[in-house]
């Protein structure tokens, strides 16, 4: 089995477990965190498929922007804490996921880096489409990018102020 296949199976299994935990978790903040983990695993699968731009969009739009909106709603609704027994289950699942990641790192360390050309990965130092998007975003379109970040910061501060006024 190639290292890319092992990494795919690890990402896919973590994404499935995290997606189930989104539904099964009773605490909305825990569900939001599991949803972020699912989004990040899907982005990792996109990177394995050499679709770096889609992976970057997945992280920026879904794991970043959409989750900020979900957390705004959770803060504004002001829901109660989950039971302690549920927190133990979440800690156990988190420990399992952490062990899986450590196992993956040890496997890749023992069998070679997946970006090694002999292992069938991309050439090291080869510029991809993600680098072109990054250069355009941070060189050519830096002002609109910063304006959007300021607007998101103002929205976040506004949501915090509204949530504190109700408490």
PDB file of C-alpha atoms in Angstrom:
ATOM      1  CA  UNK A   1       0.000   0.000   0.000  1.00  0.00           C
ATOM      2  CA  UNK A   2       1.421   3.379  -0.990  1.00  0.00           C
ATOM      3  CA  UNK A   3       1.861   6.181   1.549  1.00  0.00           C
ATOM      4  CA  UNK A   4      -0.714   8.253  -0.345  1.00  0.00           C
ATOM      5  CA  UNK A   5      -3.292   5.496   0.050  1.00  0.00           C
ATOM      6  CA  UNK A   6      -2.558   5.229   3.771  1.00  0.00           C
ATOM      7  CA  UNK A   7      -2.894   8.996   4.187  1.00  0.00           C
ATOM      8  CA  UNK A   8      -6.159   8.926   2.222  1.00  0.00           C
ATOM      9  CA  UNK A   9      -7.607   6.190   4.435  1.00  0.00           C
ATOM     10  CA  UNK A  10      -6.572   8.059   7.578  1.00  0.00           C
ATOM     11  CA  UNK A  11      -8.125  11.330   6.355  1.00  0.00           C
ATOM     12  CA  UNK A  12     -11.268   9.547   5.179  1.00  0.00           C
ATOM     13  CA  UNK A  13     -11.731   7.642   8.434  1.00  0.00           C
ATOM     14  CA  UNK A  14     -11.148  10.757  10.550  1.00  0.00           C
ATOM     15  CA  UNK A  15     -13.622  12.680   8.370  1.00  0.00           C
ATOM     16  CA  UNK A  16     -16.259   9.953   8.784  1.00  0.00           C
ATOM     17  CA  UNK A  17     -15.806   9.737  12.549  1.00  0.00           C
ATOM     18  CA  UNK A  18     -15.878  13.525  12.888  1.00  0.00           C
ATOM     19  CA  UNK A  19     -19.023  13.748  10.732  1.00  0.00           C
ATOM     20  CA  UNK A  20     -20.757  11.199  12.934  1.00  0.00           C
ATOM     21  CA  UNK A  21     -19.630  13.132  16.014  1.00  0.00           C
ATOM     22  CA  UNK A  22     -21.148  16.330  14.538  1.00  0.00           C
ATOM     23  CA  UNK A  23     -24.530  14.630  14.595  1.00  0.00           C
ATOM     24  CA  UNK A  24     -24.038  12.678  17.825  1.00  0.00           C
ATOM     25  CA  UNK A  25     -22.623  15.494  19.960  1.00  0.00           C
ATOM     26  CA  UNK A  26     -25.138  17.233  22.184  1.00  0.00           C
ATOM     27  CA  UNK A  27     -23.066  20.363  22.730  1.00  0.00           C
ATOM     28  CA  UNK A  28     -23.187  22.727  19.739  1.00  0.00           C
ATOM     29  CA  UNK A  29     -19.625  24.004  20.199  1.00  0.00           C
ATOM     30  CA  UNK A  30     -18.314  20.436  20.096  1.00  0.00           C
ATOM     31  CA  UNK A  31     -20.356  19.816  16.963  1.00  0.00           C
ATOM     32  CA  UNK A  32     -18.841  22.919  15.370  1.00  0.00           C
ATOM     33  CA  UNK A  33     -15.318  21.755  16.235  1.00  0.00           C
ATOM     34  CA  UNK A  34     -16.000  18.313  14.775  1.00  0.00           C
ATOM     35  CA  UNK A  35     -17.349  19.990  11.644  1.00  0.00           C
ATOM     36  CA  UNK A  36     -14.111  21.975  11.321  1.00  0.00           C
ATOM     37  CA  UNK A  37     -12.175  18.714  11.654  1.00  0.00           C
ATOM     38  CA  UNK A  38     -14.316  17.187   8.889  1.00  0.00           C
ATOM     39  CA  UNK A  39     -13.659  20.195   6.637  1.00  0.00           C
ATOM     40  CA  UNK A  40      -9.905  19.976   7.275  1.00  0.00           C
ATOM     41  CA  UNK A  41      -9.833  16.258   6.473  1.00  0.00           C
ATOM     42  CA  UNK A  42     -11.684  16.874   3.226  1.00  0.00           C
ATOM     43  CA  UNK A  43      -9.147  19.577   2.397  1.00  0.00           C
ATOM     44  CA  UNK A  44      -6.367  17.061   3.077  1.00  0.00           C
ATOM     45  CA  UNK A  45      -7.995  14.646   0.630  1.00  0.00           C
ATOM     46  CA  UNK A  46      -8.080  17.428  -1.959  1.00  0.00           C
ATOM     47  CA  UNK A  47      -4.354  17.987  -1.438  1.00  0.00           C
ATOM     48  CA  UNK A  48      -3.755  14.274  -2.019  1.00  0.00           C
ATOM     49  CA  UNK A  49      -5.651  14.627  -5.299  1.00  0.00           C
ATOM     50  CA  UNK A  50      -3.305  17.547  -6.192  1.00  0.00           C
ATOM     51  CA  UNK A  51      -6.187  20.023  -6.134  1.00  0.00           C
ATOM     52  CA  UNK A  52      -4.449  22.559  -3.905  1.00  0.00           C
ATOM     53  CA  UNK A  53      -6.694  25.453  -4.866  1.00  0.00           C
ATOM     54  CA  UNK A  54      -9.858  23.544  -3.935  1.00  0.00           C
ATOM     55  CA  UNK A  55      -8.199  22.556  -0.648  1.00  0.00           C
ATOM     56  CA  UNK A  56      -7.332  26.184   0.091  1.00  0.00           C
ATOM     57  CA  UNK A  57     -10.884  27.285  -0.732  1.00  0.00           C
ATOM     58  CA  UNK A  58     -12.215  24.501   1.499  1.00  0.00           C
ATOM     59  CA  UNK A  59     -10.132  25.734   4.420  1.00  0.00           C
ATOM     60  CA  UNK A  60     -10.717  29.448   3.862  1.00  0.00           C
ATOM     61  CA  UNK A  61     -14.421  29.407   3.006  1.00  0.00           C
ATOM     62  CA  UNK A  62     -15.804  26.473   4.958  1.00  0.00           C
ATOM     63  CA  UNK A  63     -13.431  25.871   7.872  1.00  0.00           C
ATOM     64  CA  UNK A  64     -12.918  29.614   8.251  1.00  0.00           C
ATOM     65  CA  UNK A  65     -15.885  31.690   7.164  1.00  0.00           C
ATOM     66  CA  UNK A  66     -18.823  29.340   7.563  1.00  0.00           C
ATOM     67  CA  UNK A  67     -17.652  28.111  10.960  1.00  0.00           C
ATOM     68  CA  UNK A  68     -17.324  31.707  12.190  1.00  0.00           C
ATOM     69  CA  UNK A  69     -20.977  32.197  11.261  1.00  0.00           C
ATOM     70  CA  UNK A  70     -21.963  28.988  13.071  1.00  0.00           C
ATOM     71  CA  UNK A  71     -20.097  30.104  16.178  1.00  0.00           C
ATOM     72  CA  UNK A  72     -21.823  33.513  16.022  1.00  0.00           C
ATOM     73  CA  UNK A  73     -25.179  31.727  16.093  1.00  0.00           C
ATOM     74  CA  UNK A  74     -24.072  29.486  18.948  1.00  0.00           C
ATOM     75  CA  UNK A  75     -22.897  32.516  20.949  1.00  0.00           C
ATOM     76  CA  UNK A  76     -26.081  34.452  20.311  1.00  0.00           C
ATOM     77  CA  UNK A  77     -28.396  31.567  21.208  1.00  0.00           C
ATOM     78  CA  UNK A  78     -26.493  30.976  24.505  1.00  0.00           C
ATOM     79  CA  UNK A  79     -27.065  27.232  24.882  1.00  0.00           C
ATOM     80  CA  UNK A  80     -26.263  25.266  28.050  1.00  0.00           C
ATOM     81  CA  UNK A  81     -23.237  23.035  28.728  1.00  0.00           C
ATOM     82  CA  UNK A  82     -23.230  19.310  27.911  1.00  0.00           C
ATOM     83  CA  UNK A  83     -23.045  16.605  30.571  1.00  0.00           C
ATOM     84  CA  UNK A  84     -19.648  15.479  31.907  1.00  0.00           C
ATOM     85  CA  UNK A  85     -20.106  11.921  30.623  1.00  0.00           C
ATOM     86  CA  UNK A  86     -20.384  13.246  27.067  1.00  0.00           C
ATOM     87  CA  UNK A  87     -17.166  15.190  27.530  1.00  0.00           C
ATOM     88  CA  UNK A  88     -15.366  11.935  28.426  1.00  0.00           C
ATOM     89  CA  UNK A  89     -16.582  10.405  25.168  1.00  0.00           C
ATOM     90  CA  UNK A  90     -15.307  13.414  23.223  1.00  0.00           C
ATOM     91  CA  UNK A  91     -11.967  13.186  24.996  1.00  0.00           C
ATOM     92  CA  UNK A  92     -11.748   9.494  24.086  1.00  0.00           C
ATOM     93  CA  UNK A  93     -12.550  10.142  20.434  1.00  0.00           C
ATOM     94  CA  UNK A  94     -10.037  12.995  20.370  1.00  0.00           C
ATOM     95  CA  UNK A  95      -7.382  10.713  21.851  1.00  0.00           C
ATOM     96  CA  UNK A  96      -8.158   8.089  19.204  1.00  0.00           C
ATOM     97  CA  UNK A  97      -7.828  10.646  16.423  1.00  0.00           C
ATOM     98  CA  UNK A  98      -4.578  11.910  17.938  1.00  0.00           C
ATOM     99  CA  UNK A  99      -3.183   8.361  18.053  1.00  0.00           C
ATOM    100  CA  UNK A 100      -4.192   7.858  14.410  1.00  0.00           C
ATOM    101  CA  UNK A 101      -2.341  11.030  13.404  1.00  0.00           C
ATOM    102  CA  UNK A 102       0.752   9.989  15.379  1.00  0.00           C
ATOM    103  CA  UNK A 103       0.605   6.571  13.705  1.00  0.00           C
ATOM    104  CA  UNK A 104       0.357   8.227  10.311  1.00  0.00           C
ATOM    105  CA  UNK A 105       3.359  10.433  11.045  1.00  0.00           C
ATOM    106  CA  UNK A 106       5.401   7.431  12.190  1.00  0.00           C
ATOM    107  CA  UNK A 107       4.382   5.442   9.109  1.00  0.00           C
ATOM    108  CA  UNK A 108       5.366   8.249   6.744  1.00  0.00           C
ATOM    109  CA  UNK A 109       8.632   8.737   8.634  1.00  0.00           C
ATOM    110  CA  UNK A 110       9.458   5.036   8.363  1.00  0.00           C
ATOM    111  CA  UNK A 111       8.463   4.586   4.702  1.00  0.00           C
ATOM    112  CA  UNK A 112       9.513   7.869   3.150  1.00  0.00           C
ATOM    113  CA  UNK A 113       7.922  11.236   2.596  1.00  0.00           C
ATOM    114  CA  UNK A 114       4.857  11.202   0.277  1.00  0.00           C
ATOM    115  CA  UNK A 115       6.242  14.169  -1.683  1.00  0.00           C
ATOM    116  CA  UNK A 116       9.254  12.030  -2.637  1.00  0.00           C
ATOM    117  CA  UNK A 117       9.256  11.497  -6.434  1.00  0.00           C
ATOM    118  CA  UNK A 118      10.207   7.839  -5.890  1.00  0.00           C
ATOM    119  CA  UNK A 119       7.063   7.425  -3.766  1.00  0.00           C
ATOM    120  CA  UNK A 120       4.891   8.813  -6.555  1.00  0.00           C
ATOM    121  CA  UNK A 121       4.275  12.244  -5.025  1.00  0.00           C
ATOM    122  CA  UNK A 122       4.795  15.702  -6.448  1.00  0.00           C
ATOM    123  CA  UNK A 123       8.271  17.028  -7.096  1.00  0.00           C
ATOM    124  CA  UNK A 124       9.672  19.046  -4.191  1.00  0.00           C
ATOM    125  CA  UNK A 125       9.930  22.726  -5.016  1.00  0.00           C
ATOM    126  CA  UNK A 126       7.551  22.495  -7.962  1.00  0.00           C
ATOM    127  CA  UNK A 127       5.278  25.528  -8.060  1.00  0.00           C
ATOM    128  CA  UNK A 128       1.609  24.654  -8.162  1.00  0.00           C
ATOM    129  CA  UNK A 129      -1.559  26.597  -8.778  1.00  0.00           C
ATOM    130  CA  UNK A 130      -1.822  27.344  -5.045  1.00  0.00           C
ATOM    131  CA  UNK A 131       1.371  29.382  -5.235  1.00  0.00           C
ATOM    132  CA  UNK A 132      -0.036  31.401  -8.144  1.00  0.00           C
ATOM    133  CA  UNK A 133      -3.261  32.071  -6.239  1.00  0.00           C
ATOM    134  CA  UNK A 134      -1.278  33.066  -3.146  1.00  0.00           C
ATOM    135  CA  UNK A 135       0.905  35.477  -5.096  1.00  0.00           C
ATOM    136  CA  UNK A 136      -2.114  37.059  -6.759  1.00  0.00           C
ATOM    137  CA  UNK A 137      -4.004  37.308  -3.465  1.00  0.00           C
ATOM    138  CA  UNK A 138      -1.216  38.787  -1.373  1.00  0.00           C
ATOM    139  CA  UNK A 139       0.511  40.863  -4.056  1.00  0.00           C
ATOM    140  CA  UNK A 140      -2.081  42.032  -6.577  1.00  0.00           C
ATOM    141  CA  UNK A 141      -5.254  41.976  -4.457  1.00  0.00           C
ATOM    142  CA  UNK A 142      -3.907  42.732  -1.004  1.00  0.00           C
ATOM    143  CA  UNK A 143      -6.180  45.763  -0.420  1.00  0.00           C
ATOM    144  CA  UNK A 144      -9.504  43.940  -1.057  1.00  0.00           C
ATOM    145  CA  UNK A 145      -8.211  41.018   1.036  1.00  0.00           C
ATOM    146  CA  UNK A 146      -7.434  43.314   3.974  1.00  0.00           C
ATOM    147  CA  UNK A 147     -10.778  45.138   3.641  1.00  0.00           C
ATOM    148  CA  UNK A 148     -12.596  41.802   3.803  1.00  0.00           C
ATOM    149  CA  UNK A 149     -10.604  40.808   6.886  1.00  0.00           C
ATOM    150  CA  UNK A 150     -11.457  44.126   8.599  1.00  0.00           C
ATOM    151  CA  UNK A 151     -15.159  43.597   7.814  1.00  0.00           C
ATOM    152  CA  UNK A 152     -15.060  40.091   9.298  1.00  0.00           C
ATOM    153  CA  UNK A 153     -13.297  41.423  12.402  1.00  0.00           C
ATOM    154  CA  UNK A 154     -15.950  44.137  12.866  1.00  0.00           C
ATOM    155  CA  UNK A 155     -18.718  41.517  12.455  1.00  0.00           C
ATOM    156  CA  UNK A 156     -17.050  39.295  15.055  1.00  0.00           C
ATOM    157  CA  UNK A 157     -16.735  42.154  17.554  1.00  0.00           C
ATOM    158  CA  UNK A 158     -20.367  43.111  16.918  1.00  0.00           C
ATOM    159  CA  UNK A 159     -21.539  39.553  17.581  1.00  0.00           C
ATOM    160  CA  UNK A 160     -19.565  39.430  20.828  1.00  0.00           C
ATOM    161  CA  UNK A 161     -21.041  42.750  21.962  1.00  0.00           C
ATOM    162  CA  UNK A 162     -24.577  41.553  21.161  1.00  0.00           C
ATOM    163  CA  UNK A 163     -24.009  38.252  22.946  1.00  0.00           C
ATOM    164  CA  UNK A 164     -22.683  40.004  26.089  1.00  0.00           C
ATOM    165  CA  UNK A 165     -25.639  42.416  26.235  1.00  0.00           C
ATOM    166  CA  UNK A 166     -28.122  39.526  26.547  1.00  0.00           C
ATOM    167  CA  UNK A 167     -26.210  37.874  29.398  1.00  0.00           C
TER     168      UNK A 167
END
